GROMACS .gro file of C-alpha atoms in nm:
model
  275
    1MET     CA    1   5.343   5.724   8.647
    2ALA     CA    2   5.287   5.386   8.479
    3LEU     CA    3   5.308   5.070   8.686
    4SER     CA    4   5.558   4.813   8.557
    5VAL     CA    5   5.727   4.504   8.696
    6ASN     CA    6   6.028   4.569   8.467
    7THR     CA    7   6.102   4.932   8.547
    8ASN     CA    8   6.057   5.097   8.886
    9ALA     CA    9   6.130   5.465   8.830
   10GLY     CA   10   6.039   5.557   9.188
   11ALA     CA   11   6.293   5.309   9.326
   12MET     CA   12   6.558   5.446   9.092
   13ILE     CA   13   6.501   5.802   9.214
   14ALA     CA   14   6.495   5.690   9.578
   15LEU     CA   15   6.819   5.495   9.530
   16GLN     CA   16   6.992   5.792   9.364
   17ASN     CA   17   6.895   6.019   9.651
   18LEU     CA   18   7.004   5.760   9.908
   19ASN     CA   19   7.340   5.717   9.736
   20LYS     CA   20   7.388   6.094   9.736
   21THR     CA   21   7.305   6.108  10.105
   22ASN     CA   22   7.547   5.822  10.180
   23SER     CA   23   7.820   6.004   9.985
   24GLU     CA   24   7.766   6.327  10.180
   25LEU     CA   25   7.756   6.128  10.503
   26GLY     CA   26   8.092   5.970  10.418
   27MET     CA   27   8.243   6.314  10.357
   28VAL     CA   28   8.115   6.445  10.690
   29GLN     CA   29   8.241   6.140  10.876
   30ASN     CA   30   8.584   6.183  10.715
   31ARG     CA   31   8.594   6.548  10.826
   32ILE     CA   32   8.504   6.448  11.180
   33ASN     CA   33   8.763   6.167  11.184
   34THR     CA   34   9.046   6.381  11.045
   35GLY     CA   35   8.940   6.720  11.175
   36LEU     CA   36   9.006   6.851  10.824
   37GLU     CA   37   8.766   6.995  10.571
   38VAL     CA   38   9.035   6.956  10.305
   39SER     CA   39   9.236   6.640  10.372
   40SER     CA   40   9.328   6.550  10.014
   41ALA     CA   41   9.355   6.708   9.673
   42LYS     CA   42   9.016   6.569   9.564
   43ASP     CA   43   8.842   6.767   9.839
   44ASN     CA   44   8.969   7.099   9.700
   45GLY     CA   45   9.273   7.087   9.475
   46GLY     CA   46   9.358   7.458   9.498
   47ILE     CA   47   9.331   7.487   9.875
   48TYR     CA   48   9.520   7.158   9.921
   49ALA     CA   49   9.810   7.284   9.707
   50ILE     CA   50   9.829   7.611   9.902
   51ALA     CA   51   9.818   7.428  10.236
   52GLN     CA   52  10.091   7.185  10.130
   53ARG     CA   53  10.316   7.472  10.023
   54MET     CA   54  10.260   7.639  10.358
   55ARG     CA   55  10.329   7.310  10.539
   56SER     CA   56  10.657   7.291  10.351
   57GLN     CA   57  10.745   7.639  10.478
   58VAL     CA   58  10.659   7.541  10.836
   59ALA     CA   59  10.885   7.236  10.807
   60GLY     CA   60  11.158   7.461  10.668
   61TYR     CA   61  11.129   7.698  10.963
   62GLY     CA   62  11.169   7.398  11.191
   63ALA     CA   63  11.511   7.341  11.032
   64VAL     CA   64  11.586   7.714  11.063
   65SER     CA   65  11.505   7.702  11.434
   66ASN     CA   66  11.741   7.407  11.484
   67SER     CA   67  12.017   7.586  11.294
   68LEU     CA   68  11.969   7.901  11.503
   69ASP     CA   69  11.975   7.698  11.824
   70LEU     CA   70  12.308   7.546  11.723
   71ALA     CA   71  12.460   7.883  11.636
   72ILE     CA   72  12.330   8.036  11.960
   73SER     CA   73  12.485   7.754  12.163
   74VAL     CA   74  12.823   7.787  11.988
   75THR     CA   75  12.821   8.164  12.036
   76ASP     CA   76  12.711   8.145  12.400
   77VAL     CA   77  12.986   7.894  12.481
   78GLY     CA   78  13.242   8.128  12.326
   79LEU     CA   79  13.090   8.421  12.513
   80ALA     CA   80  13.104   8.239  12.846
   81ALA     CA   81  13.464   8.142  12.782
   82GLY     CA   82  13.553   8.500  12.689
   83GLU     CA   83  13.401   8.629  13.011
   84ALA     CA   84  13.605   8.374  13.207
   85ILE     CA   85  13.920   8.488  13.025
   86SER     CA   86  13.836   8.849  13.110
   87ASP     CA   87  13.817   8.755  13.478
   88LEU     CA   88  14.153   8.576  13.452
   89LEU     CA   89  14.313   8.881  13.291
   90VAL     CA   90  14.187   9.096  13.576
   91GLU     CA   91  14.352   8.858  13.822
   92MET     CA   92  14.672   8.853  13.614
   93LYS     CA   93  14.680   9.232  13.617
   94GLU     CA   94  14.649   9.225  13.994
   95LYS     CA   95  14.947   8.988  14.019
   96ALA     CA   96  15.159   9.189  13.778
   97LEU     CA   97  15.073   9.517  13.946
   98ALA     CA   98  15.171   9.377  14.284
   99ALA     CA   99  15.499   9.252  14.135
  100ALA     CA  100  15.567   9.597  13.987
  101ASP     CA  101  15.630   9.728  14.337
  102ALA     CA  102  16.005   9.801  14.340
  103SER     CA  103  16.022   9.747  14.715
  104LEU     CA  104  15.901   9.386  14.683
  105ASP     CA  105  16.156   9.117  14.763
  106SER     CA  106  16.262   8.863  14.502
  107ALA     CA  107  16.093   8.563  14.667
  108SER     CA  108  15.755   8.737  14.678
  109ARG     CA  109  15.786   8.848  14.316
  110THR     CA  110  15.872   8.490  14.216
  111ALA     CA  111  15.560   8.362  14.397
  112LEU     CA  112  15.347   8.621  14.222
  113ASN     CA  113  15.500   8.519  13.891
  114GLU     CA  114  15.407   8.154  13.953
  115ASP     CA  115  15.049   8.256  14.025
  116PHE     CA  116  15.055   8.471  13.712
  117LYS     CA  117  15.171   8.180  13.494
  118ALA     CA  118  14.908   7.948  13.640
  119LEU     CA  119  14.638   8.199  13.546
  120ARG     CA  120  14.797   8.242  13.203
  121ASP     CA  121  14.784   7.868  13.138
  122GLN     CA  122  14.417   7.858  13.238
  123ILE     CA  123  14.344   8.088  12.945
  124THR     CA  124  14.495   7.830  12.710
  125THR     CA  125  14.285   7.557  12.870
  126ILE     CA  126  13.967   7.760  12.832
  127THR     CA  127  14.024   7.852  12.467
  128SER     CA  128  14.104   7.490  12.382
  129ASN     CA  129  13.786   7.351  12.538
  130ALA     CA  130  13.528   7.621  12.457
  131GLU     CA  131  13.353   7.422  12.185
  132PHE     CA  132  12.999   7.308  12.116
  133ASN     CA  133  12.922   7.025  11.878
  134GLY     CA  134  13.284   7.031  11.763
  135THR     CA  135  13.288   7.403  11.680
  136ASN     CA  136  13.513   7.644  11.870
  137LEU     CA  137  13.459   8.011  11.801
  138ILE     CA  138  13.748   8.150  12.007
  139ASN     CA  139  14.057   7.943  11.930
  140GLY     CA  140  14.116   8.050  11.569
  141SER     CA  141  13.999   7.720  11.419
  142VAL     CA  142  13.712   7.886  11.226
  143THR     CA  143  13.666   8.230  11.075
  144SER     CA  144  13.289   8.238  11.125
  145ILE     CA  145  12.976   8.029  11.168
  146SER     CA  146  12.646   8.064  10.982
  147ALA     CA  147  12.284   7.986  11.068
  148LEU     CA  148  11.987   7.950  10.834
  149ALA     CA  149  11.764   8.258  10.829
  150ASN     CA  150  11.474   8.156  10.603
  151ALA     CA  151  11.280   7.845  10.499
  152ASP     CA  152  11.448   7.798  10.158
  153GLY     CA  153  11.803   7.846  10.286
  154SER     CA  154  11.875   8.144  10.062
  155ASN     CA  155  11.963   8.373  10.356
  156THR     CA  156  12.196   8.312  10.649
  157ILE     CA  157  12.311   8.492  10.962
  158THR     CA  158  12.689   8.495  11.007
  159VAL     CA  159  12.877   8.524  11.336
  160SER     CA  160  13.247   8.609  11.308
  161ASP     CA  161  13.501   8.434  11.527
  162ALA     CA  162  13.700   8.596  11.807
  163ASN     CA  163  14.049   8.448  11.845
  164LEU     CA  164  14.109   8.474  12.219
  165THR     CA  165  14.418   8.258  12.231
  166LEU     CA  166  14.727   8.399  12.400
  167GLY     CA  167  14.915   8.621  12.157
  168GLY     CA  168  14.634   8.587  11.905
  169GLY     CA  169  14.584   8.957  11.847
  170ILE     CA  170  14.297   9.022  12.086
  171VAL     CA  171  14.470   8.888  12.395
  172THR     CA  172  14.817   9.032  12.342
  173VAL     CA  173  14.964   8.852  12.642
  174ALA     CA  174  15.208   8.594  12.503
  175ALA     CA  175  15.172   8.223  12.574
  176THR     CA  176  15.507   8.237  12.760
  177ALA     CA  177  15.445   8.568  12.936
  178SER     CA  178  15.601   8.612  13.279
  179PHE     CA  179  15.802   8.870  13.474
  180ALA     CA  180  16.132   8.855  13.660
  181SER     CA  181  16.161   9.218  13.767
  182ALA     CA  182  15.950   9.514  13.868
  183GLY     CA  183  16.006   9.664  13.523
  184ASP     CA  184  15.887   9.348  13.350
  185ALA     CA  185  15.579   9.341  13.571
  186SER     CA  186  15.503   9.705  13.496
  187THR     CA  187  15.523   9.641  13.122
  188MET     CA  188  15.300   9.337  13.167
  189VAL     CA  189  15.034   9.552  13.336
  190THR     CA  190  15.017   9.770  13.025
  191THR     CA  191  14.996   9.464  12.800
  192ILE     CA  192  14.711   9.317  13.006
  193GLU     CA  193  14.519   9.644  13.002
  194THR     CA  194  14.543   9.647  12.622
  195SER     CA  195  14.425   9.286  12.613
  196LEU     CA  196  14.130   9.370  12.836
  197ASP     CA  197  14.023   9.657  12.612
  198ASN     CA  198  14.046   9.434  12.304
  199LEU     CA  199  13.867   9.148  12.478
  200ASN     CA  200  13.581   9.364  12.602
  201ALA     CA  201  13.522   9.489  12.249
  202SER     CA  202  13.519   9.132  12.117
  203LEU     CA  203  13.281   9.019  12.391
  204ALA     CA  204  13.047   9.305  12.300
  205LYS     CA  205  13.041   9.182  11.938
  206LEU     CA  206  12.977   8.822  12.044
  207GLY     CA  207  12.702   8.934  12.280
  208THR     CA  208  12.536   9.136  12.005
  209ALA     CA  209  12.560   8.841  11.766
  210SER     CA  210  12.404   8.605  12.020
  211LYS     CA  211  12.122   8.851  12.083
  212SER     CA  212  12.061   8.888  11.710
  213LEU     CA  213  12.032   8.511  11.672
  214GLU     CA  214  11.785   8.492  11.959
  215VAL     CA  215  11.575   8.778  11.817
  216HIS     CA  216  11.561   8.606  11.478
  217LYS     CA  217  11.468   8.277  11.641
  218THR     CA  218  11.176   8.446  11.818
  219PHE     CA  219  11.066   8.600  11.487
  220THR     CA  220  11.095   8.264  11.313
  221SER     CA  221  10.886   8.096  11.581
  222LYS     CA  222  10.612   8.359  11.551
  223LEU     CA  223  10.620   8.334  11.171
  224SER     CA  224  10.588   7.956  11.186
  225ASP     CA  225  10.295   7.986  11.427
  226SER     CA  226  10.125   8.233  11.191
  227LEU     CA  227  10.169   7.993  10.899
  228GLU     CA  228  10.022   7.705  11.099
  229LYS     CA  229   9.726   7.923  11.193
  230GLY     CA  230   9.681   8.010  10.826
  231ILE     CA  231   9.686   7.642  10.731
  232GLY     CA  232   9.424   7.574  10.995
  233ASN     CA  233   9.201   7.850  10.859
  234LEU     CA  234   9.223   7.693  10.514
  235VAL     CA  235   9.178   7.322  10.586
  236ASP     CA  236   9.041   7.268  10.937
  237ALA     CA  237   8.680   7.155  10.970
  238ASP     CA  238   8.424   7.330  11.190
  239LEU     CA  239   8.340   7.028  11.405
  240ALA     CA  240   8.032   7.188  11.562
  241LYS     CA  241   7.892   7.249  11.216
  242GLU     CA  242   7.991   6.902  11.095
  243SER     CA  243   7.831   6.740  11.401
  244ALA     CA  244   7.499   6.909  11.326
  245ARG     CA  245   7.529   6.811  10.961
  246LEU     CA  246   7.605   6.449  11.059
  247GLN     CA  247   7.284   6.421  11.258
  248SER     CA  248   7.087   6.578  10.972
  249LEU     CA  249   7.231   6.334  10.718
  250GLN     CA  250   7.170   6.035  10.943
  251VAL     CA  251   6.801   6.127  10.961
  252LYS     CA  252   6.797   6.187  10.586
  253GLN     CA  253   6.959   5.846  10.534
  254GLN     CA  254   6.689   5.671  10.738
  255LEU     CA  255   6.417   5.851  10.544
  256GLY     CA  256   6.591   5.756  10.219
  257VAL     CA  257   6.589   5.389  10.319
  258GLN     CA  258   6.219   5.411  10.398
  259ALA     CA  259   6.147   5.587  10.067
  260LEU     CA  260   6.335   5.315   9.879
  261SER     CA  261   6.144   5.048  10.068
  262ILE     CA  262   5.811   5.212   9.975
  263ALA     CA  263   5.918   5.244   9.611
  264ASN     CA  264   6.017   4.876   9.598
  265GLN     CA  265   5.671   4.776   9.725
  266ALA     CA  266   5.489   4.968   9.450
  267PRO     CA  267   5.503   4.688   9.185
  268GLN     CA  268   5.324   4.458   9.429
  269THR     CA  269   5.006   4.662   9.379
  270ILE     CA  270   4.993   4.514   9.030
  271LEU     CA  271   4.892   4.180   9.186
  272SER     CA  272   4.564   4.334   9.298
  273PHE     CA  273   4.470   4.378   8.932
  274PHE     CA  274   4.474   4.000   8.889
  275GLY     CA  275   4.303   3.891   9.213
   0.00000   0.00000   0.00000
């Protein structure tokens, strides 16, 4: 190689290698800082695009989970209210059955009737207040509620309402129901038994709907976890590997600096030719 004070080819090569080492060192340091092997599109455009699409799906399933939680809460409130109404109907049947005794005196039947009406009115109170986030599934104000089922919102899970108001079809006991005689009380017992049968069937449907929502929420959570794991497999850096590579590049950087220093000193040997 010719010696020249104008052109130092050795220094150029040493500088190119040092710049390459510094570039690789910057990449490794970025991976260690972020924990990601692919943190931007310039690292790997294809993998970055796939990871971003999967991240979008994970975010979507977060919204699905929130929607399912809301639907579960609304359904469970309605279910709890329905169970309370069932208990009240059982008590009302007990009162009416006692009043159906023909040997009972008028004063006792009147007292039983007052208890019966108090229980009846509690049903109205329960159906009016069994709401969550402004939604009441048992007072006839809605026909159904829906929850998101997938990340793009194209599928939903629907829960039908159950109108448990007095005289609403399921609970056939009228809002003004009472009894003044043993015959009236006996008829009321039959009406309450019908209401209980209807109510139990409705509660079974609500219970099944709530369970279905919970099962789908569990599935959604597992699916989201699987997607996050997949994202990690695509973009996460192997920090043990990157740590070893960092130390290697740091040594290589130091050697590169020394090589450049030696190359820069080469032109000085020309002075010996003129001593």
